[in-house]
CSV table of C-alpha atoms in Angstrom, one decimal:
chain,number,residue,atom,x,y,z
A,214,MET,CA,-12.1,28.2,-43.5
A,215,LEU,CA,-13.5,31.7,-43.0
A,216,ARG,CA,-16.7,30.9,-44.7
A,217,TYR,CA,-17.0,27.7,-42.7
A,218,THR,CA,-16.3,29.6,-39.4
A,219,TRP,CA,-19.0,32.2,-40.1
A,220,LYS,CA,-21.4,29.4,-41.0
A,221,ARG,CA,-20.7,27.6,-37.7
A,222,ILE,CA,-21.0,30.8,-35.7
A,223,LEU,CA,-24.4,31.6,-37.2
A,224,THR,CA,-25.6,28.1,-36.7
A,225,GLY,CA,-24.5,28.2,-33.0
A,226,ILE,CA,-26.4,31.5,-32.5
A,227,LEU,CA,-29.5,30.1,-34.1
A,228,SER,CA,-29.2,26.9,-32.0
A,229,LEU,CA,-29.0,29.0,-28.8
A,230,PHE,CA,-32.0,31.1,-29.8
A,231,VAL,CA,-34.1,28.0,-30.4
A,232,LEU,CA,-32.9,26.4,-27.1
A,233,VAL,CA,-33.9,29.5,-25.1
A,234,THR,CA,-37.2,29.8,-26.9
A,235,VAL,CA,-38.2,26.2,-26.4
A,236,THR,CA,-37.0,26.3,-22.7
A,237,PHE,CA,-39.0,29.5,-22.1
A,238,PHE,CA,-42.3,28.0,-23.2
A,239,LEU,CA,-41.7,24.6,-21.6
A,240,VAL,CA,-40.9,26.3,-18.2
A,241,ARG,CA,-44.3,28.0,-18.5
A,242,LEU,CA,-45.9,24.6,-18.7
A,243,ILE,CA,-44.7,23.6,-15.3
A,244,PRO,CA,-47.8,23.4,-13.0
A,245,GLY,CA,-48.0,25.7,-10.0
A,246,SER,CA,-46.3,29.0,-9.2
A,247,PRO,CA,-42.8,29.7,-8.0
A,248,PHE,CA,-44.3,31.8,-5.2
A,249,ARG,CA,-47.0,29.4,-4.0
A,250,GLN,CA,-45.0,27.9,-1.1
A,251,GLY,CA,-45.3,28.0,2.6
A,252,GLY,CA,-49.0,28.6,2.8
A,253,VAL,CA,-48.9,32.0,1.0
A,254,SER,CA,-52.3,33.4,0.3
A,255,GLU,CA,-53.6,33.7,-3.3
A,256,GLN,CA,-53.7,37.4,-3.0
A,257,VAL,CA,-50.1,37.7,-2.1
A,258,VAL,CA,-49.1,35.3,-4.9
A,259,GLU,CA,-51.0,37.4,-7.4
A,260,THR,CA,-49.3,40.6,-6.1
A,261,ILE,CA,-45.8,39.0,-6.5
A,262,GLU,CA,-46.6,37.7,-9.9
A,263,ARG,CA,-47.8,41.1,-11.0
A,264,GLU,CA,-44.5,42.6,-9.7
A,265,TYR,CA,-42.5,40.2,-11.8
A,266,GLY,CA,-44.7,40.6,-14.9
A,267,LEU,CA,-46.0,37.0,-14.8
A,268,ASN,CA,-49.6,38.2,-15.2
A,269,GLU,CA,-48.8,39.5,-18.6
A,270,PRO,CA,-49.4,37.5,-21.8
A,271,VAL,CA,-46.8,34.8,-22.4
A,272,LEU,CA,-45.6,36.4,-25.7
A,273,THR,CA,-45.1,39.7,-23.9
A,274,GLN,CA,-43.0,38.0,-21.2
A,275,TYR,CA,-41.0,36.2,-23.9
A,276,PHE,CA,-40.0,39.3,-25.9
A,277,SER,CA,-39.2,41.1,-22.7
A,278,TYR,CA,-37.0,38.2,-21.6
A,279,ILE,CA,-35.2,38.0,-25.0
A,280,GLY,CA,-34.5,41.7,-24.9
A,281,ASN,CA,-33.0,41.4,-21.4
A,282,VAL,CA,-30.8,38.5,-22.5
A,283,LEU,CA,-29.5,40.5,-25.4
A,284,ARG,CA,-28.5,43.2,-22.9
A,285,GLY,CA,-26.8,40.6,-20.7
A,286,ASP,CA,-29.4,40.7,-18.0
A,287,LEU,CA,-30.6,37.2,-16.9
A,288,GLY,CA,-32.8,38.5,-14.1
A,289,VAL,CA,-33.0,37.7,-10.4
A,290,SER,CA,-33.7,34.4,-8.8
A,291,TYR,CA,-37.4,34.1,-7.8
A,292,GLN,CA,-36.4,32.2,-4.7
A,293,ASP,CA,-33.7,34.7,-3.7
A,294,PRO,CA,-34.7,38.1,-5.1
A,295,ALA,CA,-31.6,39.7,-3.6
A,296,THR,CA,-29.4,37.5,-5.8
A,297,ARG,CA,-29.0,37.9,-9.6
A,298,VAL,CA,-28.8,34.8,-11.8
A,299,THR,CA,-25.4,35.9,-13.1
A,300,GLU,CA,-24.1,35.9,-9.5
A,301,ILE,CA,-25.3,32.3,-9.0
A,302,ILE,CA,-23.6,31.3,-12.2
A,303,ALA,CA,-20.4,33.1,-11.2
A,304,ARG,CA,-20.4,31.2,-7.9
A,305,ALA,CA,-21.3,27.8,-9.2
A,306,TRP,CA,-19.5,27.7,-12.6
A,307,PRO,CA,-15.9,27.6,-11.2
A,308,VAL,CA,-16.8,24.6,-9.1
A,309,THR,CA,-18.3,22.7,-12.0
A,310,ALA,CA,-15.5,23.8,-14.3
A,311,SER,CA,-12.8,22.6,-12.0
A,312,ILE,CA,-14.3,19.1,-11.8
A,313,GLY,CA,-15.1,19.1,-15.6
A,314,ILE,CA,-11.6,20.2,-16.6
A,315,THR,CA,-10.0,17.7,-14.3
A,316,ALA,CA,-12.3,14.9,-15.5
A,317,LEU,CA,-11.6,15.9,-19.1
A,318,ALA,CA,-7.8,15.8,-18.6
A,319,VAL,CA,-8.0,12.4,-16.9
A,320,SER,CA,-10.2,11.0,-19.7
A,321,VAL,CA,-7.9,12.2,-22.5
A,322,LEU,CA,-4.7,11.2,-20.9
A,323,LEU,CA,-5.9,7.8,-19.7
A,324,GLY,CA,-7.9,7.0,-22.8
A,325,THR,CA,-5.1,8.0,-25.1
A,326,GLY,CA,-2.5,6.1,-23.2
A,327,LEU,CA,-4.7,2.9,-23.1
A,328,GLY,CA,-5.6,3.3,-26.8
A,329,ILE,CA,-1.9,3.6,-27.8
A,330,LEU,CA,-1.0,0.6,-25.7
A,331,ARG,CA,-3.9,-1.4,-27.2
A,332,ALA,CA,-2.7,-0.5,-30.7
A,333,VAL,CA,1.0,-1.2,-30.3
A,334,THR,CA,1.2,-4.2,-27.9
A,335,LYS,CA,1.8,-7.6,-29.2
A,336,ARG,CA,0.3,-9.3,-26.2
A,337,ARG,CA,-3.2,-10.5,-26.9
A,338,PHE,CA,-4.0,-10.7,-23.2
A,339,VAL,CA,-3.3,-6.9,-22.8
A,340,ARG,CA,-5.4,-6.0,-25.8
A,341,GLU,CA,-8.3,-8.1,-24.6
A,342,LEU,CA,-8.0,-6.7,-21.0
A,343,ILE,CA,-8.1,-3.1,-22.3
A,344,SER,CA,-11.1,-3.9,-24.5
A,345,ALA,CA,-13.0,-5.7,-21.7
A,346,GLY,CA,-12.2,-2.9,-19.2
A,347,GLY,CA,-13.4,-0.3,-21.7
A,348,MET,CA,-16.7,-2.2,-22.3
A,349,LEU,CA,-17.3,-2.5,-18.6
A,350,ALA,CA,-16.5,1.2,-17.9
A,351,ALA,CA,-18.7,2.3,-20.9
A,352,GLY,CA,-21.6,0.1,-19.8
A,353,ILE,CA,-21.8,1.4,-16.2
A,354,PRO,CA,-24.0,4.6,-16.0
A,355,GLY,CA,-22.3,7.5,-14.3
A,356,PHE,CA,-24.7,7.6,-11.4
A,357,ALA,CA,-24.3,3.9,-10.7
A,358,ALA,CA,-20.5,4.3,-10.8
A,359,ALA,CA,-20.7,7.3,-8.4
A,360,ILE,CA,-22.8,5.4,-5.9
A,361,LEU,CA,-20.6,2.3,-6.1
A,362,LEU,CA,-17.4,4.4,-5.6
A,363,LEU,CA,-19.1,6.2,-2.7
A,364,LEU,CA,-20.1,3.0,-1.0
A,365,VAL,CA,-16.8,1.3,-1.4
A,366,PHE,CA,-14.2,4.0,-0.9
A,367,SER,CA,-16.1,6.4,1.4
A,368,VAL,CA,-18.6,4.4,3.4
A,369,LYS,CA,-16.9,0.9,3.6
A,370,LEU,CA,-13.2,1.7,3.5
A,371,LYS,CA,-13.4,5.3,4.6
A,372,TRP,CA,-10.4,6.2,2.5
A,373,LEU,CA,-12.0,9.2,0.7
A,374,PRO,CA,-14.4,12.0,1.7
A,375,ALA,CA,-18.0,11.5,0.6
A,376,SER,CA,-19.2,15.1,-0.1
A,377,GLY,CA,-18.1,18.6,-0.7
A,378,LEU,CA,-15.1,19.9,-2.6
A,379,LEU,CA,-12.7,21.2,0.1
A,380,SER,CA,-9.5,19.5,-0.8
A,381,PRO,CA,-7.8,17.5,-3.6
A,382,ALA,CA,-9.0,14.3,-2.0
A,383,HIS,CA,-12.6,15.4,-2.6
A,384,TYR,CA,-12.0,15.4,-6.3
A,385,ILE,CA,-11.1,11.8,-6.7
A,386,LEU,CA,-14.5,10.1,-6.5
A,387,PRO,CA,-16.6,12.6,-8.6
A,388,VAL,CA,-13.8,12.9,-11.2
A,389,THR,CA,-13.4,9.1,-11.4
A,390,ALA,CA,-17.2,8.7,-11.9
A,391,LEU,CA,-17.2,11.4,-14.6
A,392,SER,CA,-14.1,10.1,-16.4
A,393,LEU,CA,-15.0,6.4,-16.8
A,394,TYR,CA,-17.2,6.6,-19.8
A,395,PRO,CA,-15.3,9.2,-21.9
A,396,ALA,CA,-12.0,7.5,-21.1
A,397,ALA,CA,-13.3,4.2,-22.3
A,398,MET,CA,-14.6,5.8,-25.5
A,399,ILE,CA,-11.4,7.6,-26.2
A,400,ALA,CA,-9.4,4.5,-25.6
A,401,ARG,CA,-11.5,2.6,-28.1
A,402,LEU,CA,-11.3,5.3,-30.7
A,403,VAL,CA,-7.6,5.8,-30.3
A,404,GLY,CA,-6.9,2.0,-30.4
A,405,ASN,CA,-9.0,1.4,-33.5
A,406,THR,CA,-7.9,4.4,-35.5
A,407,LEU,CA,-4.2,4.2,-34.6
A,408,ASP,CA,-4.2,0.5,-35.4
A,409,SER,CA,-5.5,1.3,-38.8
A,410,GLU,CA,-3.0,4.2,-39.3
A,411,LEU,CA,0.0,1.9,-38.4
A,412,GLN,CA,-0.9,-0.3,-41.4
A,413,LYS,CA,-0.8,2.5,-44.0
A,414,ASP,CA,2.0,3.0,-46.5
A,415,TYR,CA,3.5,6.1,-45.0
A,416,VAL,CA,4.2,4.3,-41.8
A,417,LEU,CA,5.7,1.3,-43.6
A,418,PHE,CA,7.9,3.8,-45.6
A,419,ALA,CA,9.0,5.6,-42.4
A,420,ARG,CA,9.9,2.3,-40.8
A,421,ALA,CA,11.9,1.3,-43.9
A,422,LYS,CA,13.9,4.6,-43.5
A,423,GLY,CA,14.8,3.5,-40.0
A,424,ILE,CA,12.6,5.9,-38.0
A,425,GLY,CA,11.8,4.6,-34.6
A,426,LYS,CA,8.4,3.2,-33.8
A,427,TRP,CA,7.5,5.8,-31.1
A,428,GLN,CA,8.7,8.7,-33.2
A,429,ILE,CA,6.4,7.5,-36.0
A,430,ILE,CA,3.4,7.2,-33.6
A,431,PHE,CA,3.7,10.6,-31.9
A,432,THR,CA,5.0,12.5,-34.9
A,433,HIS,CA,2.7,11.2,-37.7
A,434,ALA,CA,0.3,8.4,-36.9
A,435,LEU,CA,-1.3,9.8,-33.8
A,436,LYS,CA,-2.1,13.1,-35.3
A,437,ASN,CA,-4.1,11.5,-38.1
A,438,ALA,CA,-5.7,9.0,-35.8
A,439,TYR,CA,-6.8,11.7,-33.4
A,440,LEU,CA,-9.2,13.4,-35.8
A,441,PRO,CA,-12.2,11.1,-35.0
A,442,VAL,CA,-11.2,11.4,-31.3
A,443,LEU,CA,-11.5,15.2,-31.4
A,444,ASN,CA,-15.0,14.9,-32.9
A,445,TYR,CA,-15.9,12.9,-29.8
A,446,ILE,CA,-14.0,15.0,-27.3
A,447,GLY,CA,-15.9,18.2,-28.3
A,448,PRO,CA,-19.4,17.1,-27.1
A,449,ALA,CA,-17.8,15.1,-24.2
A,450,SER,CA,-15.9,18.1,-22.9
A,451,ALA,CA,-19.0,20.3,-23.3
A,452,SER,CA,-20.9,17.9,-21.2
A,453,LEU,CA,-18.2,17.7,-18.5
A,454,LEU,CA,-17.8,21.5,-18.4
A,455,THR,CA,-21.5,22.1,-17.8
A,456,GLY,CA,-21.6,19.6,-15.0
A,457,SER,CA,-23.3,16.3,-14.3
A,458,PHE,CA,-26.6,16.9,-12.4
A,459,VAL,CA,-26.6,13.5,-10.8
A,460,ILE,CA,-22.9,13.4,-9.9
A,461,GLU,CA,-23.0,16.8,-8.2
A,462,SER,CA,-26.2,15.9,-6.3
A,463,ILE,CA,-24.7,12.5,-5.1
A,464,PHE,CA,-21.5,14.1,-3.8
A,465,THR,CA,-23.2,17.4,-2.6
A,466,ILE,CA,-21.1,19.6,-4.9
A,467,PRO,CA,-22.4,23.2,-5.1
A,468,GLY,CA,-22.0,23.4,-8.9
A,469,LEU,CA,-24.2,24.2,-11.9
A,470,GLY,CA,-25.8,20.8,-11.9
A,471,ARG,CA,-27.1,21.1,-8.3
A,472,GLU,CA,-28.3,24.7,-9.0
A,473,PHE,CA,-30.2,23.5,-12.0
A,474,VAL,CA,-31.9,20.6,-10.2
A,475,GLY,CA,-32.8,23.0,-7.4
A,476,SER,CA,-34.2,25.6,-9.8
A,477,ILE,CA,-36.5,23.0,-11.4
A,478,THR,CA,-37.7,21.8,-8.0
A,479,ASN,CA,-38.5,25.4,-6.8
A,480,ARG,CA,-40.0,26.4,-10.2
A,481,ASP,CA,-37.4,29.2,-10.4
A,482,TYR,CA,-38.1,30.3,-13.9
A,483,THR,CA,-35.4,32.9,-14.3
A,484,LEU,CA,-32.7,30.6,-12.8
A,485,ILE,CA,-33.8,27.7,-15.1
A,486,LEU,CA,-33.6,30.0,-18.2
A,487,GLY,CA,-30.3,31.6,-17.1
A,488,LEU,CA,-28.6,28.3,-16.5
A,489,THR,CA,-29.9,27.0,-19.8
A,490,VAL,CA,-28.6,30.1,-21.7
A,491,PHE,CA,-25.2,29.8,-20.0
A,492,MET,CA,-24.8,26.0,-20.4
A,493,GLY,CA,-26.1,26.1,-24.0
A,494,ALA,CA,-23.5,28.8,-24.8
A,495,VAL,CA,-20.7,26.8,-23.3
A,496,VAL,CA,-21.8,23.7,-25.3
A,497,ILE,CA,-22.0,25.6,-28.6
A,498,ILE,CA,-18.7,27.4,-28.1
A,499,VAL,CA,-16.8,24.2,-27.2
A,500,ASN,CA,-18.3,22.3,-30.2
A,501,LEU,CA,-17.5,25.3,-32.5
A,502,LEU,CA,-13.8,25.3,-31.3
A,503,THR,CA,-13.6,21.5,-31.8
A,504,ASP,CA,-15.1,21.7,-35.3
A,505,LEU,CA,-12.7,24.4,-36.3
A,506,LEU,CA,-9.7,22.5,-34.9
A,507,CYS,CA,-10.7,19.4,-36.8
A,508,ALA,CA,-11.1,21.4,-40.0
A,509,TRP,CA,-7.7,23.0,-39.5
A,510,LEU,CA,-6.0,19.7,-38.8
A,511,ASP,CA,-7.6,17.8,-41.7
A,512,PRO,CA,-6.3,18.9,-45.1
A,513,GLN,CA,-9.2,17.3,-46.9
A,514,THR,CA,-11.7,19.4,-45.0
A,515,ARG,CA,-9.7,22.5,-45.8
A,516,ARG,CA,-9.6,21.7,-49.5
A,517,ALA,CA,-13.3,20.9,-49.6
A,518,TYR,CA,-14.2,24.3,-48.1
A,519,LYS,CA,-11.7,26.0,-50.3
A,520,LYS,CA,-13.3,24.4,-53.4
A,521,ALA,CA,-16.8,25.3,-52.1
A,522,GLY,CA,-15.7,28.9,-51.7
A,523,ASP,CA,-14.1,29.1,-55.2
A,524,SER,CA,-17.2,27.6,-56.8
A,525,ALA,CA,-19.5,30.1,-55.1
A,526,LYS,CA,-17.5,33.0,-56.6
């Protein structure tokens, strides 16, 4: 496990380095200048670019930026020089994280509950209803679900607020829009894998010993059935925690997604790169933790890496 952990950490660091490098050079391909707005003269633009080092060769800018990142300095926003990128992230991240964590909790609880119900129920109608609902939820894009929810529950019925994040009621629509797809996928995975686990010999043996159905499910079967679910939850939770650009824009939520969209529109190079570094790090860390958890829960994975380590000695 230790060997596997170090390998995953090094892979994550390399992935983040590649992500930052590719983003840096792609940002430089965006036409125009971040300072060429509001009728600013060419001379003023050149002076500002010289001040920020944008007149230097691209490779010089790249190595300078990498050095600053290694020191934890993500620079200042070009559109708001008085504000550092880290301050913008510190302001927007808690908003995005609160929505993402809530959506993740709803997705896991709802998806797991529906998946268990689908696996244990004897009623064909209930199974087909859960399957059909899951297919419908998974087939609707997040932005379409957000717009539909907004039109029905905010514009038409006026039950829920349409924008902002000022009260618990403001969370309902964006969290619902974010939760539909992952909840449907988790329900499908739990239902299929748990249904397969309940047919195995160890479950039949436990039933023969008189152990209750629900005790078997929650003590033994669900743990084994949840391994493929965890492999899905890792990338899904990383996506939810870094924010949905479209959802935050639709509901006017001041999170990372809206900041990222605004940075691209304004050609704010440092903010684009800073948000990319931060969100990439979150995705890599969450996926790393998920992989380690799956390896720890799965005895076959542990034995495989133990054998690999013994053979390498």
